[in-house]
Amino acid sequence: MSNQPNNENFNEEEFQAQMNAFFERADAIINLANSQLSPSSHSGQVAASLNYAAARFAISAATIGFVKGSDLAKEKDEIIKFYTQKYQQMLIENLDQYIENFDKYVQLADQQGS
């Protein structure tokens, strides 16, 4: 299981194209989440819905190839470990980037809100 392309089978150009597609999909989902913001649904509520949707979709993807629920149950701990580690890694990377660019990001948010 991996959320990013395996570069063993790609040359550099193909790998870069896969990474670009990865980020374009992420940006499309972020744009959809941003479109859900309103006076009746603040960012915390939208983030909670997005996290819930991500968990549901990830599990749907993780179950591909299983024939029986009992086989899936045997892999439950590994699936949870995998997705938890990947989410933590992405959360750390994005938080570090936000910290590094905080003033720029806050300024952009202020401009978009006005």
PDB file of C-alpha atoms in Angstrom, residues 2-112:
ATOM      1  CA  SER A   2       1.256   3.452  -0.830  1.00  0.00           C
ATOM      2  CA  ASN A   3      -0.258   6.844  -1.360  1.00  0.00           C
ATOM      3  CA  GLN A   4       2.543   7.929  -3.651  1.00  0.00           C
ATOM      4  CA  PRO A   5       3.817   6.328  -6.849  1.00  0.00           C
ATOM      5  CA  ASN A   6       6.577   3.752  -6.690  1.00  0.00           C
ATOM      6  CA  ASN A   7       9.493   5.251  -8.619  1.00  0.00           C
ATOM      7  CA  GLU A   8      11.175   1.866  -9.261  1.00  0.00           C
ATOM      8  CA  ASN A   9       8.987   1.402 -12.347  1.00  0.00           C
ATOM      9  CA  PHE A  10       9.097   4.984 -13.629  1.00  0.00           C
ATOM     10  CA  ASN A  11      11.752   7.036 -15.276  1.00  0.00           C
ATOM     11  CA  GLU A  12      12.158  10.514 -13.843  1.00  0.00           C
ATOM     12  CA  GLU A  13       9.733  12.105 -16.305  1.00  0.00           C
ATOM     13  CA  GLU A  14       7.023   9.522 -15.605  1.00  0.00           C
ATOM     14  CA  PHE A  15       7.601   9.818 -11.875  1.00  0.00           C
ATOM     15  CA  GLN A  16       7.248  13.615 -12.057  1.00  0.00           C
ATOM     16  CA  ALA A  17       4.034  13.250 -14.075  1.00  0.00           C
ATOM     17  CA  GLN A  18       2.638  10.899 -11.427  1.00  0.00           C
ATOM     18  CA  MET A  19       3.588  13.313  -8.645  1.00  0.00           C
ATOM     19  CA  ASN A  20       1.974  16.211 -10.528  1.00  0.00           C
ATOM     20  CA  ALA A  21      -1.214  14.155 -10.889  1.00  0.00           C
ATOM     21  CA  PHE A  22      -1.055  13.291  -7.157  1.00  0.00           C
ATOM     22  CA  PHE A  23      -0.931  16.973  -6.180  1.00  0.00           C
ATOM     23  CA  GLU A  24      -3.562  17.982  -8.752  1.00  0.00           C
ATOM     24  CA  ARG A  25      -5.979  15.452  -7.204  1.00  0.00           C
ATOM     25  CA  ALA A  26      -5.169  16.751  -3.730  1.00  0.00           C
ATOM     26  CA  ASP A  27      -5.708  20.350  -4.845  1.00  0.00           C
ATOM     27  CA  ALA A  28      -9.076  19.441  -6.400  1.00  0.00           C
ATOM     28  CA  ILE A  29     -10.201  17.888  -3.118  1.00  0.00           C
ATOM     29  CA  ILE A  30      -8.958  20.903  -1.141  1.00  0.00           C
ATOM     30  CA  ASN A  31     -10.873  23.197  -3.504  1.00  0.00           C
ATOM     31  CA  LEU A  32     -14.009  21.129  -2.924  1.00  0.00           C
ATOM     32  CA  ALA A  33     -13.492  21.368   0.843  1.00  0.00           C
ATOM     33  CA  ASN A  34     -13.000  25.139   0.573  1.00  0.00           C
ATOM     34  CA  SER A  35     -16.269  25.387  -1.356  1.00  0.00           C
ATOM     35  CA  GLN A  36     -18.032  23.860   1.660  1.00  0.00           C
ATOM     36  CA  LEU A  37     -17.032  26.745   3.944  1.00  0.00           C
ATOM     37  CA  SER A  38     -19.938  28.984   4.892  1.00  0.00           C
ATOM     38  CA  PRO A  39     -21.324  30.870   7.868  1.00  0.00           C
ATOM     39  CA  SER A  40     -22.998  27.623   8.935  1.00  0.00           C
ATOM     40  CA  SER A  41     -19.959  25.363   8.385  1.00  0.00           C
ATOM     41  CA  HIS A  42     -16.595  26.632   9.625  1.00  0.00           C
ATOM     42  CA  SER A  43     -13.201  25.160   8.760  1.00  0.00           C
ATOM     43  CA  GLY A  44     -13.167  22.789  11.745  1.00  0.00           C
ATOM     44  CA  GLN A  45     -16.470  21.258  10.664  1.00  0.00           C
ATOM     45  CA  VAL A  46     -15.356  20.945   7.048  1.00  0.00           C
ATOM     46  CA  ALA A  47     -12.034  19.427   8.165  1.00  0.00           C
ATOM     47  CA  ALA A  48     -13.900  16.851  10.269  1.00  0.00           C
ATOM     48  CA  SER A  49     -16.062  15.903   7.285  1.00  0.00           C
ATOM     49  CA  LEU A  50     -13.011  15.742   5.032  1.00  0.00           C
ATOM     50  CA  ASN A  51     -11.165  13.491   7.489  1.00  0.00           C
ATOM     51  CA  TYR A  52     -14.183  11.220   7.754  1.00  0.00           C
ATOM     52  CA  ALA A  53     -14.486  11.027   3.965  1.00  0.00           C
ATOM     53  CA  ALA A  54     -10.754  10.335   3.608  1.00  0.00           C
ATOM     54  CA  ALA A  55     -10.972   7.497   6.117  1.00  0.00           C
ATOM     55  CA  ARG A  56     -13.977   5.964   4.347  1.00  0.00           C
ATOM     56  CA  PHE A  57     -12.346   6.234   0.935  1.00  0.00           C
ATOM     57  CA  ALA A  58      -9.007   4.883   2.182  1.00  0.00           C
ATOM     58  CA  ILE A  59     -10.682   1.830   3.661  1.00  0.00           C
ATOM     59  CA  SER A  60     -12.635   1.268   0.491  1.00  0.00           C
ATOM     60  CA  ALA A  61      -9.356   1.339  -1.450  1.00  0.00           C
ATOM     61  CA  ALA A  62      -7.600  -0.872   1.110  1.00  0.00           C
ATOM     62  CA  THR A  63     -10.251  -3.579   0.800  1.00  0.00           C
ATOM     63  CA  ILE A  64      -9.736  -4.109  -2.926  1.00  0.00           C
ATOM     64  CA  GLY A  65      -8.576  -7.662  -3.501  1.00  0.00           C
ATOM     65  CA  PHE A  66     -10.015  -9.141  -0.333  1.00  0.00           C
ATOM     66  CA  VAL A  67     -12.532 -11.920  -0.873  1.00  0.00           C
ATOM     67  CA  LYS A  68     -13.703 -12.471   2.692  1.00  0.00           C
ATOM     68  CA  GLY A  69     -14.294 -10.163   5.632  1.00  0.00           C
ATOM     69  CA  SER A  70     -12.341 -12.567   7.826  1.00  0.00           C
ATOM     70  CA  ASP A  71      -9.249 -12.048   5.653  1.00  0.00           C
ATOM     71  CA  LEU A  72      -9.701  -8.301   5.934  1.00  0.00           C
ATOM     72  CA  ALA A  73     -10.059  -8.638   9.697  1.00  0.00           C
ATOM     73  CA  LYS A  74      -6.665 -10.383   9.834  1.00  0.00           C
ATOM     74  CA  GLU A  75      -5.069  -7.353   8.168  1.00  0.00           C
ATOM     75  CA  LYS A  76      -6.950  -4.751  10.224  1.00  0.00           C
ATOM     76  CA  ASP A  77      -4.027  -3.790  12.468  1.00  0.00           C
ATOM     77  CA  GLU A  78      -1.627  -3.494   9.523  1.00  0.00           C
ATOM     78  CA  ILE A  79      -4.069  -1.361   7.550  1.00  0.00           C
ATOM     79  CA  ILE A  80      -4.598   0.965  10.523  1.00  0.00           C
ATOM     80  CA  LYS A  81      -0.842   1.164  11.125  1.00  0.00           C
ATOM     81  CA  PHE A  82      -0.130   1.937   7.464  1.00  0.00           C
ATOM     82  CA  TYR A  83      -2.709   4.707   7.121  1.00  0.00           C
ATOM     83  CA  THR A  84      -1.919   6.188  10.524  1.00  0.00           C
ATOM     84  CA  GLN A  85       1.796   6.389   9.696  1.00  0.00           C
ATOM     85  CA  LYS A  86       1.126   7.910   6.267  1.00  0.00           C
ATOM     86  CA  TYR A  87      -1.314  10.463   7.686  1.00  0.00           C
ATOM     87  CA  GLN A  88       1.100  11.427  10.447  1.00  0.00           C
ATOM     88  CA  GLN A  89       3.907  11.842   7.896  1.00  0.00           C
ATOM     89  CA  MET A  90       1.735  14.043   5.647  1.00  0.00           C
ATOM     90  CA  LEU A  91       0.457  16.028   8.636  1.00  0.00           C
ATOM     91  CA  ILE A  92       4.024  16.712   9.827  1.00  0.00           C
ATOM     92  CA  GLU A  93       5.200  17.720   6.331  1.00  0.00           C
ATOM     93  CA  ASN A  94       2.261  20.075   5.814  1.00  0.00           C
ATOM     94  CA  LEU A  95       2.497  21.564   9.314  1.00  0.00           C
ATOM     95  CA  ASP A  96       6.220  22.211   8.850  1.00  0.00           C
ATOM     96  CA  GLN A  97       5.514  23.865   5.498  1.00  0.00           C
ATOM     97  CA  TYR A  98       2.752  25.987   7.044  1.00  0.00           C
ATOM     98  CA  ILE A  99       5.024  27.046   9.912  1.00  0.00           C
ATOM     99  CA  GLU A 100       7.769  27.974   7.455  1.00  0.00           C
ATOM    100  CA  ASN A 101       5.362  29.996   5.285  1.00  0.00           C
ATOM    101  CA  PHE A 102       2.986  31.174   8.014  1.00  0.00           C
ATOM    102  CA  ASP A 103       3.154  34.911   7.275  1.00  0.00           C
ATOM    103  CA  LYS A 104       2.648  34.359   3.541  1.00  0.00           C
ATOM    104  CA  TYR A 105      -0.260  31.918   4.069  1.00  0.00           C
ATOM    105  CA  VAL A 106      -1.995  34.159   6.608  1.00  0.00           C
ATOM    106  CA  GLN A 107      -1.619  37.135   4.281  1.00  0.00           C
ATOM    107  CA  LEU A 108      -3.122  35.118   1.389  1.00  0.00           C
ATOM    108  CA  ALA A 109      -6.029  34.016   3.590  1.00  0.00           C
ATOM    109  CA  ASP A 110      -6.669  37.622   4.630  1.00  0.00           C
ATOM    110  CA  GLN A 111      -6.662  38.768   0.990  1.00  0.00           C
ATOM    111  CA  GLN A 112      -9.050  36.007  -0.051  1.00  0.00           C
TER     112      GLN A 112
END
